Amino acid sequence: MPAVPDPSGHYGPFGGRYVAETLIPPLEELTAAWESAWADPTFRATLRGLLEDYVGRPSRLYRARRLGEQLGCQLWLKREDLNHTGAHKINNCMGQVLLAKRMGKTRVIAETGAGQHGVATATACALFGLPCVVYMGEEDTERQRLNVARMKLLGAEVRPVHSGTKTLKDAMNEALRDWVTNVRHTHYCIGSVAGPHPYPLMVRELQAVIGEETRRQLQAQGVELPAAVVACVGGGSNAMGIFHAFRNDMSVMLFGVEAAGEGLGTGRHAASIFGNQIGVLHGQKTYLLQDKNGQVAAAHSISAGLDYPGVGPEHAWLNDTGRARYLSATDEEALEATRALALTEGIIPALETAHALAALPRVIQFTGRDAHIVVNLSGRGDKDMETLVRELSL
Amino acid sequence: MTSENRLDQVFASGRKVLVTYLCAGDPSPQAHLPLFQALIDGGADVIEIGVPFSDPGADGPAIQQASERALAAGASLEDALELAGRLKGDAARVLFGYLNPFLAYGYERLARRCAESGIDGLLCVDCPPEEEPELRDALRARGVYPILLVAPTTPDDRVAAIAQAGAGFLYYVSMTGVTGAAFAGDEALLRRIARVRALAGLPLAVGFGVATPEDAALVARAADGVVVGSALVRIVAEQGADSAASLGALTRSLRLALDFEID
């Protein structure tokens, strides 16, 4: 695979820096600071130490025999749900907040959907003693109120966003407005492989540890390479994190799973790659749900973390080059997959993660039966218990 | 060709240029024409016609809500273009918006429709000079000027590069922030404006937070023009379709402040 992005942050026709001029020089500064930090062995060693001692890495690779047998594959789960704070999001936040400190920034802001990135940012800020403001759509503050309470307990200020669709996209708009106002002393910690360059690159590099570990752990189990790697895709950071180490192993099929919401035919979904319309939002050119006038459409998913009308530009590129395939799973399928994993393996996944599990029967159609398949178990389901109580009549 | 562009005439007039903004389709595409006409009749030299967008990331609450009202009333880029064609007077017409509606419309078609509608310039907030050269090429080929932003964070060497990619005038953002934020006009701002103006080689209009005749007069001491948006949009928020008289009154007082440099 050709290396992406190019120096200007483009992934083929996708990516770039579509922001107001005020943010261009700060993005250049951030790019330079990131490149210097990432090339600095001391920064890398500090981050590695934090990931090991604080986050609990490496996360386990678990052989899920019962669910695998049921489905007809050799199933491996990369247990990002066992990380401190319960999801992969912390990998990125430790790196970005460490970078913010190094850049001399005195304040950190973030957007959050499900609240996992907000919690992870608040956690990193508590650890480093930095004030933290998290923007969260009003609708999400209601369906994820346990995470709102966690962020508050961690010392963060949670600002509900009342504009637009009151979900993740509007939280990101509001975070960008804060950043453009306070850019001289504030670092904006974006939670996915989305936004203007260098964010998609930086977040990918910080999450790539997931795939690097998975590769080593499989080999230690005698599996040279898996047949397929599967992850859910909203913005797409957990997927990019596990895909990246396998990008040049062409025998490994990469599957991203978008949220099909109430069904792809209903229009109430969050499957932007499926939607196949190129657009520009939040500083990036990518696949974007929109109407014929270029107004951004409301996404829908039962999982707040996938409820985003765009997708990280590298996923758009992986789709167009054919290197990765993108499938989807509905709300209902995700709920069924949640129950299946709980009953067969005693693990309650996040609703986001459940979309990846729900797509496994279709993945097996590509790999054939009995193949080694890795699912990135990106987060745990505690935060979704209220939704699960309601939807599964518990 | 270029001499036919009203922006050239406006900035060659010798007077301080008054640039005014309203969002097309606010409060509705049926009611917006007299509001924009009131700006021209009140003495504005350049009319910025805002194209409503679902995600106006660079705008403060006033213009966000204007955009929401316009979209709720069914407004689109087509309404903004049609409006431009129906305005009377010599004021220059500038489309002001975000990239995605332009991208969805198609750059060639957009440039053609701009030319047909008497649009003199187009400012795309989230499209810096590094991105989408196709858009600027399409506009220039039809005699429509791409107008670019310069910000307080823009380093000196970048100002010249931006000016190269733009035409007509440069829009200087008075502060790091969103539209409609509190104005911070002081000597430091005037020094920055003078510095950017010297580097740019294009006329400079200054906006973001400029709300009152006093603000406008202060900025005009250093700039070629001033941009007032949110203060006008707030009138439409309050008075809706009946805003024309109040819009005209504010525009006239801004005009007076610039002509006589009331300070």
mmCIF file of N, CA, C and O in Angstrom, chain A residues 8 10 15-26 28 162-164 169-170 173-174 176-184 278-283 285 288 290-297, chain B residues 51-60 64 68 71 74-77 99-105 107 125-132 149-155 158 162 173 175-178:
data_model
loop_
_atom_site.group_PDB
_atom_site.id
_atom_site.type_symbol
_atom_site.label_atom_id
_atom_site.label_comp_id
_atom_site.label_asym_id
_atom_site.label_seq_id
_atom_site.Cartn_x
_atom_site.Cartn_y
_atom_site.Cartn_z
ATOM 1 N N SER A 8 0.671 17.005 2.655
ATOM 2 C CA SER A 8 -0.372 17.999 2.919
ATOM 3 C C SER A 8 -1.601 17.369 3.585
ATOM 4 O O SER A 8 -2.630 18.022 3.740
ATOM 5 N N HIS A 10 -3.377 14.581 2.640
ATOM 6 C CA HIS A 10 -4.412 13.998 1.786
ATOM 7 C C HIS A 10 -4.231 12.493 1.645
ATOM 8 O O HIS A 10 -3.117 11.996 1.545
ATOM 9 N N GLY A 15 -9.372 13.766 2.950
ATOM 10 C CA GLY A 15 -8.548 14.365 4.006
ATOM 11 C C GLY A 15 -8.392 15.851 3.825
ATOM 12 O O GLY A 15 -9.342 16.557 3.488
ATOM 13 N N GLY A 16 -7.174 16.348 3.997
ATOM 14 C CA GLY A 16 -6.897 17.770 3.821
ATOM 15 C C GLY A 16 -7.163 18.588 5.074
ATOM 16 O O GLY A 16 -7.268 18.053 6.184
ATOM 17 N N ARG A 17 -7.246 19.890 4.851
ATOM 18 C CA ARG A 17 -7.445 20.830 5.962
ATOM 19 C C ARG A 17 -8.470 21.861 5.548
ATOM 20 O O ARG A 17 -8.119 22.936 5.052
ATOM 21 N N TYR A 18 -9.732 21.532 5.738
ATOM 22 C CA TYR A 18 -10.814 22.438 5.349
ATOM 23 C C TYR A 18 -11.306 23.189 6.580
ATOM 24 O O TYR A 18 -12.339 22.842 7.153
ATOM 25 N N VAL A 19 -10.523 24.157 6.986
ATOM 26 C CA VAL A 19 -10.900 24.964 8.155
ATOM 27 C C VAL A 19 -10.674 26.430 7.829
ATOM 28 O O VAL A 19 -9.990 26.766 6.867
ATOM 29 N N ALA A 20 -11.246 27.288 8.665
ATOM 30 C CA ALA A 20 -11.033 28.724 8.503
ATOM 31 C C ALA A 20 -9.552 29.048 8.724
ATOM 32 O O ALA A 20 -8.854 28.350 9.464
ATOM 33 N N GLU A 21 -9.118 30.112 8.087
ATOM 34 C CA GLU A 21 -7.705 30.500 8.100
ATOM 35 C C GLU A 21 -7.119 30.570 9.510
ATOM 36 O O GLU A 21 -5.961 30.198 9.729
ATOM 37 N N THR A 22 -7.903 31.016 10.479
ATOM 38 C CA THR A 22 -7.405 31.161 11.853
ATOM 39 C C THR A 22 -6.774 29.867 12.364
ATOM 40 O O THR A 22 -5.825 29.908 13.143
ATOM 41 N N LEU A 23 -7.302 28.732 11.919
ATOM 42 C CA LEU A 23 -6.814 27.448 12.432
ATOM 43 C C LEU A 23 -5.675 26.844 11.614
ATOM 44 O O LEU A 23 -5.047 25.884 12.056
ATOM 45 N N ILE A 24 -5.410 27.399 10.434
ATOM 46 C CA ILE A 24 -4.358 26.792 9.598
ATOM 47 C C ILE A 24 -2.974 26.884 10.262
ATOM 48 O O ILE A 24 -2.287 25.869 10.404
ATOM 49 N N PRO A 25 -2.550 28.076 10.702
ATOM 50 C CA PRO A 25 -1.234 28.122 11.344
ATOM 51 C C PRO A 25 -1.140 27.242 12.603
ATOM 52 O O PRO A 25 -0.137 26.532 12.776
ATOM 53 N N PRO A 26 -2.180 27.222 13.467
ATOM 54 C CA PRO A 26 -2.104 26.295 14.601
ATOM 55 C C PRO A 26 -2.036 24.820 14.178
ATOM 56 O O PRO A 26 -1.374 24.023 14.854
ATOM 57 N N GLU A 28 -0.568 23.776 11.503
ATOM 58 C CA GLU A 28 0.818 23.570 11.056
ATOM 59 C C GLU A 28 1.743 23.405 12.263
ATOM 60 O O GLU A 28 2.626 22.552 12.273
ATOM 61 N N HIS A 162 -26.660 22.396 22.310
ATOM 62 C CA HIS A 162 -28.092 22.396 21.990
ATOM 63 C C HIS A 162 -28.367 22.641 20.514
ATOM 64 O O HIS A 162 -29.508 22.625 20.091
ATOM 65 N N SER A 163 -27.328 22.906 19.727
ATOM 66 C CA SER A 163 -27.564 23.298 18.335
ATOM 67 C C SER A 163 -27.684 22.068 17.434
ATOM 68 O O SER A 163 -27.277 20.959 17.803
ATOM 69 N N GLY A 164 -28.239 22.272 16.252
ATOM 70 C CA GLY A 164 -28.313 21.245 15.211
ATOM 71 C C GLY A 164 -29.019 19.986 15.676
ATOM 72 O O GLY A 164 -30.090 20.044 16.265
ATOM 73 N N LYS A 169 -21.818 15.365 15.939
ATOM 74 C CA LYS A 169 -21.356 16.325 14.928
ATOM 75 C C LYS A 169 -21.449 17.758 15.448
ATOM 76 O O LYS A 169 -20.587 18.587 15.191
ATOM 77 N N ASP A 170 -22.502 18.030 16.213
ATOM 78 C CA ASP A 170 -22.683 19.381 16.740
ATOM 79 C C ASP A 170 -21.713 19.652 17.894
ATOM 80 O O ASP A 170 -21.252 20.772 18.072
ATOM 81 N N ASN A 173 -18.647 20.687 16.143
ATOM 82 C CA ASN A 173 -18.743 22.089 15.709
ATOM 83 C C ASN A 173 -18.424 23.024 16.863
ATOM 84 O O ASN A 173 -17.691 24.007 16.715
ATOM 85 N N GLU A 174 -19.001 22.733 18.010
ATOM 86 C CA GLU A 174 -18.842 23.623 19.158
ATOM 87 C C GLU A 174 -17.406 23.584 19.679
ATOM 88 O O GLU A 174 -16.856 24.605 20.078
ATOM 89 N N LEU A 176 -14.820 23.036 17.826
ATOM 90 C CA LEU A 176 -14.021 23.812 16.861
ATOM 91 C C LEU A 176 -14.179 25.312 17.111
ATOM 92 O O LEU A 176 -13.229 26.075 16.974
ATOM 93 N N ARG A 177 -15.382 25.732 17.503
ATOM 94 C CA ARG A 177 -15.604 27.157 17.788
ATOM 95 C C ARG A 177 -14.820 27.583 19.028
ATOM 96 O O ARG A 177 -14.274 28.685 19.087
ATOM 97 N N ASP A 178 -14.787 26.715 20.026
ATOM 98 C CA ASP A 178 -13.975 27.007 21.220
ATOM 99 C C ASP A 178 -12.509 27.100 20.809
ATOM 100 O O ASP A 178 -11.797 28.036 21.193
ATOM 101 N N TRP A 179 -12.068 26.133 19.984
ATOM 102 C CA TRP A 179 -10.643 26.087 19.641
ATOM 103 C C TRP A 179 -10.227 27.332 18.862
ATOM 104 O O TRP A 179 -9.176 27.916 19.116
ATOM 105 N N VAL A 180 -11.072 27.764 17.922
ATOM 106 C CA VAL A 180 -10.715 28.935 17.106
ATOM 107 C C VAL A 180 -10.629 30.180 17.993
ATOM 108 O O VAL A 180 -9.881 31.122 17.708
ATOM 109 N N THR A 181 -11.360 30.160 19.105
ATOM 110 C CA THR A 181 -11.354 31.304 20.022
ATOM 111 C C THR A 181 -10.145 31.263 20.960
ATOM 112 O O THR A 181 -9.574 32.302 21.298
ATOM 113 N N ASN A 182 -9.782 30.067 21.414
ATOM 114 C CA ASN A 182 -8.757 29.935 22.463
ATOM 115 C C ASN A 182 -7.501 29.223 21.987
ATOM 116 O O ASN A 182 -6.750 28.658 22.786
ATOM 117 N N VAL A 183 -7.279 29.260 20.687
ATOM 118 C CA VAL A 183 -6.279 28.379 20.078
ATOM 119 C C VAL A 183 -4.859 28.616 20.606
ATOM 120 O O VAL A 183 -4.043 27.698 20.603
ATOM 121 N N ARG A 184 -4.587 29.799 21.104
ATOM 122 C CA ARG A 184 -3.203 30.080 21.500
ATOM 123 C C ARG A 184 -2.766 29.264 22.714
ATOM 124 O O ARG A 184 -1.604 28.906 22.829
ATOM 125 N N ILE A 278 -19.433 12.206 -1.513
ATOM 126 C CA ILE A 278 -18.250 12.890 -0.986
ATOM 127 C C ILE A 278 -18.649 14.285 -0.505
ATOM 128 O O ILE A 278 -19.439 14.968 -1.157
ATOM 129 N N GLY A 279 -18.120 14.680 0.635
ATOM 130 C CA GLY A 279 -18.430 16.002 1.161
ATOM 131 C C GLY A 279 -17.322 16.505 2.073
ATOM 132 O O GLY A 279 -16.299 15.829 2.264
ATOM 133 N N VAL A 280 -17.529 17.707 2.595
ATOM 134 C CA VAL A 280 -16.540 18.326 3.484
ATOM 135 C C VAL A 280 -17.227 18.738 4.776
ATOM 136 O O VAL A 280 -18.231 19.457 4.759
ATOM 137 N N LEU A 281 -16.696 18.238 5.879
ATOM 138 C CA LEU A 281 -17.201 18.611 7.203
ATOM 139 C C LEU A 281 -16.076 18.469 8.212
ATOM 140 O O LEU A 281 -15.263 17.565 8.111
ATOM 141 N N HIS A 282 -16.056 19.362 9.179
ATOM 142 C CA HIS A 282 -15.080 19.281 10.270
ATOM 143 C C HIS A 282 -13.643 19.183 9.765
ATOM 144 O O HIS A 282 -12.826 18.429 10.293
ATOM 145 N N GLY A 283 -13.360 19.940 8.715
ATOM 146 C CA GLY A 283 -11.972 20.052 8.277
ATOM 147 C C GLY A 283 -11.478 18.977 7.347
ATOM 148 O O GLY A 283 -10.319 18.974 6.962
ATOM 149 N N LYS A 285 -12.238 16.206 3.872
ATOM 150 C CA LYS A 285 -13.068 15.736 2.763
ATOM 151 C C LYS A 285 -13.194 14.225 2.903
ATOM 152 O O LYS A 285 -12.191 13.528 3.071
ATOM 153 N N LEU A 288 -19.795 11.534 3.291
ATOM 154 C CA LEU A 288 -20.594 12.332 4.219
ATOM 155 C C LEU A 288 -22.076 12.149 3.900
ATOM 156 O O LEU A 288 -22.491 12.261 2.743
ATOM 157 N N GLN A 290 -25.544 13.495 3.476
ATOM 158 C CA GLN A 290 -25.981 14.853 3.169
ATOM 159 C C GLN A 290 -27.175 14.824 2.217
ATOM 160 O O GLN A 290 -27.423 13.809 1.579
ATOM 161 N N ASP A 291 -27.874 15.949 2.130
ATOM 162 C CA ASP A 291 -28.976 16.015 1.167
ATOM 163 C C ASP A 291 -28.461 16.577 -0.160
ATOM 164 O O ASP A 291 -27.267 16.845 -0.310
ATOM 165 N N LYS A 292 -29.349 16.766 -1.118
ATOM 166 C CA LYS A 292 -28.918 17.164 -2.461
ATOM 167 C C LYS A 292 -28.347 18.577 -2.481
ATOM 168 O O LYS A 292 -27.626 18.950 -3.393
ATOM 169 N N ASN A 293 -28.664 19.385 -1.465
ATOM 170 C CA ASN A 293 -28.138 20.747 -1.383
ATOM 171 C C ASN A 293 -26.831 20.840 -0.597
ATOM 172 O O ASN A 293 -26.362 21.940 -0.312
ATOM 173 N N GLY A 294 -26.288 19.695 -0.202
ATOM 174 C CA GLY A 294 -25.041 19.729 0.554
ATOM 175 C C GLY A 294 -25.217 20.065 2.021
ATOM 176 O O GLY A 294 -24.263 20.424 2.695
ATOM 177 N N GLN A 295 -26.456 19.960 2.517
ATOM 178 C CA GLN A 295 -26.672 20.114 3.960
ATOM 179 C C GLN A 295 -26.414 18.766 4.605
ATOM 180 O O GLN A 295 -26.855 17.729 4.100
ATOM 181 N N VAL A 296 -25.692 18.789 5.712
ATOM 182 C CA VAL A 296 -25.305 17.541 6.363
ATOM 183 C C VAL A 296 -26.541 16.894 6.974
ATOM 184 O O VAL A 296 -27.330 17.551 7.657
ATOM 185 N N ALA A 297 -26.713 15.610 6.700
ATOM 186 C CA ALA A 297 -27.902 14.899 7.178
ATOM 187 C C ALA A 297 -27.676 14.398 8.595
ATOM 188 O O ALA A 297 -26.537 14.163 9.018
ATOM 189 N N VAL B 51 -24.790 31.955 2.524
ATOM 190 C CA VAL B 51 -25.443 30.725 2.052
ATOM 191 C C VAL B 51 -25.672 29.852 3.286
ATOM 192 O O VAL B 51 -24.719 29.468 3.948
ATOM 193 N N PRO B 52 -26.940 29.555 3.609
ATOM 194 C CA PRO B 52 -27.178 28.800 4.838
ATOM 195 C C PRO B 52 -26.548 27.410 4.785
ATOM 196 O O PRO B 52 -26.529 26.785 3.727
ATOM 197 N N PHE B 53 -26.029 26.982 5.928
ATOM 198 C CA PHE B 53 -25.374 25.668 6.022
ATOM 199 C C PHE B 53 -25.712 25.030 7.362
ATOM 200 O O PHE B 53 -25.815 25.734 8.373
ATOM 201 N N SER B 54 -25.871 23.730 7.335
ATOM 202 C CA SER B 54 -26.265 22.995 8.542
ATOM 203 C C SER B 54 -25.218 23.040 9.647
ATOM 204 O O SER B 54 -25.548 22.877 10.815
ATOM 205 N N ASP B 55 -23.952 23.245 9.304
ATOM 206 C CA ASP B 55 -22.871 23.148 10.279
ATOM 207 C C ASP B 55 -21.898 24.323 10.177
ATOM 208 O O ASP B 55 -20.737 24.136 9.830
ATOM 209 N N PRO B 56 -22.396 25.537 10.497
ATOM 210 C CA PRO B 56 -21.542 26.726 10.311
ATOM 211 C C PRO B 56 -20.507 26.872 11.437
ATOM 212 O O PRO B 56 -20.662 27.644 12.369
ATOM 213 N N GLY B 57 -19.423 26.122 11.298
ATOM 214 C CA GLY B 57 -18.435 25.986 12.374
ATOM 215 C C GLY B 57 -17.670 27.251 12.727
ATOM 216 O O GLY B 57 -17.079 27.323 13.799
ATOM 217 N N ALA B 58 -17.647 28.249 11.844
ATOM 218 C CA ALA B 58 -16.892 29.465 12.147
ATOM 219 C C ALA B 58 -17.799 30.580 12.670
ATOM 220 O O ALA B 58 -17.340 31.681 12.929
ATOM 221 N N ASP B 59 -19.098 30.271 12.804
ATOM 222 C CA ASP B 59 -20.044 31.306 13.187
ATOM 223 C C ASP B 59 -20.488 31.192 14.634
ATOM 224 O O ASP B 59 -20.650 30.099 15.168
ATOM 225 N N GLY B 60 -20.723 32.360 15.224
ATOM 226 C CA GLY B 60 -21.288 32.429 16.562
ATOM 227 C C GLY B 60 -22.788 32.199 16.510
ATOM 228 O O GLY B 60 -23.369 31.984 15.438
ATOM 229 N N GLN B 64 -25.404 31.327 13.319
ATOM 230 C CA GLN B 64 -25.883 29.927 13.368
ATOM 231 C C GLN B 64 -27.400 29.885 13.322
ATOM 232 O O GLN B 64 -28.004 29.094 12.595
ATOM 233 N N GLU B 68 -30.101 28.382 10.665
ATOM 234 C CA GLU B 68 -31.159 27.425 11.033
ATOM 235 C C GLU B 68 -32.536 27.919 10.583
ATOM 236 O O GLU B 68 -33.344 27.140 10.079
ATOM 237 N N LEU B 71 -32.736 27.494 6.746
ATOM 238 C CA LEU B 71 -32.897 26.099 6.317
ATOM 239 C C LEU B 71 -34.286 25.586 6.670
ATOM 240 O O LEU B 71 -34.897 24.853 5.892
ATOM 241 N N GLY B 74 -36.641 26.372 4.153
ATOM 242 C CA GLY B 74 -36.417 25.706 2.867
ATOM 243 C C GLY B 74 -35.386 26.380 1.974
ATOM 244 O O GLY B 74 -35.314 26.082 0.781
ATOM 245 N N ALA B 75 -34.590 27.286 2.497
ATOM 246 C CA ALA B 75 -33.643 28.037 1.664
ATOM 247 C C ALA B 75 -32.455 27.177 1.253
ATOM 248 O O ALA B 75 -32.074 26.253 1.958
ATOM 249 N N SER B 76 -31.892 27.528 0.095
ATOM 250 C CA SER B 76 -30.714 26.812 -0.407
ATOM 251 C C SER B 76 -29.820 27.799 -1.150
ATOM 252 O O SER B 76 -30.142 28.982 -1.281
ATOM 253 N N LEU B 77 -28.708 27.273 -1.653
ATOM 254 C CA LEU B 77 -27.780 28.071 -2.451
ATOM 255 C C LEU B 77 -28.500 28.717 -3.643
ATOM 256 O O LEU B 77 -28.231 29.870 -3.999
ATOM 257 N N LEU B 99 -17.971 25.261 2.291
ATOM 258 C CA LEU B 99 -17.655 24.557 1.053
ATOM 259 C C LEU B 99 -18.696 23.526 0.637
ATOM 260 O O LEU B 99 -18.983 23.379 -0.548
ATOM 261 N N ASN B 100 -19.264 22.788 1.592
ATOM 262 C CA ASN B 100 -20.034 21.616 1.168
ATOM 263 C C ASN B 100 -21.205 21.928 0.233
ATOM 264 O O ASN B 100 -21.391 21.218 -0.748
ATOM 265 N N PRO B 101 -21.986 22.960 0.494
ATOM 266 C CA PRO B 101 -23.046 23.283 -0.486
ATOM 267 C C PRO B 101 -22.482 23.657 -1.866
ATOM 268 O O PRO B 101 -23.092 23.322 -2.892
ATOM 269 N N PHE B 102 -21.331 24.308 -1.910
ATOM 270 C CA PHE B 102 -20.701 24.646 -3.198
ATOM 271 C C PHE B 102 -20.240 23.368 -3.905
ATOM 272 O O PHE B 102 -20.409 23.197 -5.110
ATOM 273 N N LEU B 103 -19.648 22.468 -3.136
ATOM 274 C CA LEU B 103 -19.155 21.195 -3.681
ATOM 275 C C LEU B 103 -20.317 20.376 -4.234
ATOM 276 O O LEU B 103 -20.227 19.793 -5.323
ATOM 277 N N ALA B 104 -21.415 20.338 -3.483
ATOM 278 C CA ALA B 104 -22.572 19.546 -3.924
ATOM 279 C C ALA B 104 -23.192 20.145 -5.185
ATOM 280 O O ALA B 104 -23.715 19.417 -6.038
ATOM 281 N N TYR B 105 -23.123 21.465 -5.315
ATOM 282 C CA TYR B 105 -23.727 22.165 -6.460
ATOM 283 C C TYR B 105 -22.901 21.945 -7.723
ATOM 284 O O TYR B 105 -23.445 21.903 -8.836
ATOM 285 N N TYR B 107 -18.706 23.000 -9.105
ATOM 286 C CA TYR B 107 -17.971 24.266 -9.232
ATOM 287 C C TYR B 107 -18.243 24.976 -10.563
ATOM 288 O O TYR B 107 -18.382 26.188 -10.617
ATOM 289 N N VAL B 125 -15.575 30.041 3.666
ATOM 290 C CA VAL B 125 -14.932 30.141 4.980
ATOM 291 C C VAL B 125 -13.959 29.004 5.250
ATOM 292 O O VAL B 125 -12.870 29.221 5.773
ATOM 293 N N ASP B 126 -14.377 27.777 4.905
ATOM 294 C CA ASP B 126 -13.558 26.620 5.285
ATOM 295 C C ASP B 126 -12.754 26.070 4.113
ATOM 296 O O ASP B 126 -12.518 24.876 4.024
ATOM 297 N N CYS B 127 -12.316 26.956 3.248
ATOM 298 C CA CYS B 127 -11.497 26.512 2.119
ATOM 299 C C CYS B 127 -10.246 27.395 2.008
ATOM 300 O O CYS B 127 -10.255 28.406 1.318
ATOM 301 N N PRO B 128 -9.178 27.015 2.693
ATOM 302 C CA PRO B 128 -7.937 27.797 2.623
ATOM 303 C C PRO B 128 -7.289 27.650 1.246
ATOM 304 O O PRO B 128 -7.697 26.777 0.462
ATOM 305 N N PRO B 129 -6.279 28.478 0.914
ATOM 306 C CA PRO B 129 -5.723 28.469 -0.448
ATOM 307 C C PRO B 129 -5.076 27.144 -0.847
ATOM 308 O O PRO B 129 -4.878 26.904 -2.036
ATOM 309 N N GLU B 130 -4.767 26.290 0.127
ATOM 310 C CA GLU B 130 -4.153 24.996 -0.215
ATOM 311 C C GLU B 130 -5.161 24.016 -0.808
ATOM 312 O O GLU B 130 -4.771 23.031 -1.437
ATOM 313 N N GLU B 131 -6.452 24.234 -0.556
ATOM 314 C CA GLU B 131 -7.453 23.250 -0.979
ATOM 315 C C GLU B 131 -8.283 23.787 -2.153
ATOM 316 O O GLU B 131 -8.458 24.990 -2.305
ATOM 317 N N GLU B 132 -8.828 22.878 -2.940
ATOM 318 C CA GLU B 132 -9.807 23.149 -3.990
ATOM 319 C C GLU B 132 -9.414 24.267 -4.958
ATOM 320 O O GLU B 132 -10.190 25.197 -5.181
ATOM 321 N N LEU B 149 -9.513 34.695 3.367
ATOM 322 C CA LEU B 149 -9.390 35.229 4.720
ATOM 323 C C LEU B 149 -7.940 35.292 5.152
ATOM 324 O O LEU B 149 -7.127 34.445 4.789
ATOM 325 N N VAL B 150 -7.639 36.306 5.958
ATOM 326 C CA VAL B 150 -6.375 36.362 6.689
ATOM 327 C C VAL B 150 -6.755 36.506 8.168
ATOM 328 O O VAL B 150 -7.715 37.215 8.495
ATOM 329 N N ALA B 151 -6.035 35.798 9.029
ATOM 330 C CA ALA B 151 -6.397 35.770 10.448
ATOM 331 C C ALA B 151 -5.282 36.334 11.312
ATOM 332 O O ALA B 151 -4.153 36.503 10.846
ATOM 333 N N PRO B 152 -5.584 36.630 12.573
ATOM 334 C CA PRO B 152 -4.533 37.123 13.470
ATOM 335 C C PRO B 152 -3.413 36.110 13.654
ATOM 336 O O PRO B 152 -2.303 36.472 14.032
ATOM 337 N N THR B 153 -3.707 34.838 13.402
ATOM 338 C CA THR B 153 -2.676 33.807 13.552
ATOM 339 C C THR B 153 -1.827 33.624 12.294
ATOM 340 O O THR B 153 -0.838 32.899 12.315
ATOM 341 N N THR B 154 -2.220 34.270 11.192
ATOM 342 C CA THR B 154 -1.508 34.084 9.921
ATOM 343 C C THR B 154 -0.126 34.747 9.969
ATOM 344 O O THR B 154 -0.027 35.945 10.211
ATOM 345 N N PRO B 155 0.943 33.978 9.743
ATOM 346 C CA PRO B 155 2.276 34.593 9.721
ATOM 347 C C PRO B 155 2.466 35.456 8.470
ATOM 348 O O PRO B 155 1.785 35.262 7.464
ATOM 349 N N ARG B 158 2.804 34.075 4.938
ATOM 350 C CA ARG B 158 1.603 33.433 4.406
ATOM 351 C C ARG B 158 0.615 34.455 3.838
ATOM 352 O O ARG B 158 -0.172 34.130 2.944
ATOM 353 N N ILE B 162 -1.567 34.071 0.408
ATOM 354 C CA ILE B 162 -3.032 34.102 0.404
ATOM 355 C C ILE B 162 -3.522 35.165 -0.581
ATOM 356 O O ILE B 162 -4.445 34.930 -1.370
ATOM 357 N N VAL B 173 -9.759 38.817 9.600
ATOM 358 C CA VAL B 173 -10.537 38.417 10.771
ATOM 359 C C VAL B 173 -9.941 39.136 11.987
ATOM 360 O O VAL B 173 -8.773 38.945 12.304
ATOM 361 N N MET B 175 -10.137 38.968 15.132
ATOM 362 C CA MET B 175 -9.744 38.291 16.383
ATOM 363 C C MET B 175 -9.756 36.782 16.173
ATOM 364 O O MET B 175 -10.338 36.277 15.218
ATOM 365 N N THR B 176 -9.122 36.058 17.088
ATOM 366 C CA THR B 176 -9.293 34.615 17.077
ATOM 367 C C THR B 176 -10.639 34.337 17.720
ATOM 368 O O THR B 176 -10.847 34.597 18.894
ATOM 369 N N GLY B 177 -11.583 33.864 16.936
ATOM 370 C CA GLY B 177 -12.913 33.613 17.475
ATOM 371 C C GLY B 177 -13.905 33.375 16.371
ATOM 372 O O GLY B 177 -13.536 33.232 15.199
ATOM 373 N N VAL B 178 -15.174 33.346 16.744
ATOM 374 C CA VAL B 178 -16.247 33.136 15.778
ATOM 375 C C VAL B 178 -16.916 34.468 15.485
ATOM 376 O O VAL B 178 -16.680 35.469 16.184
#
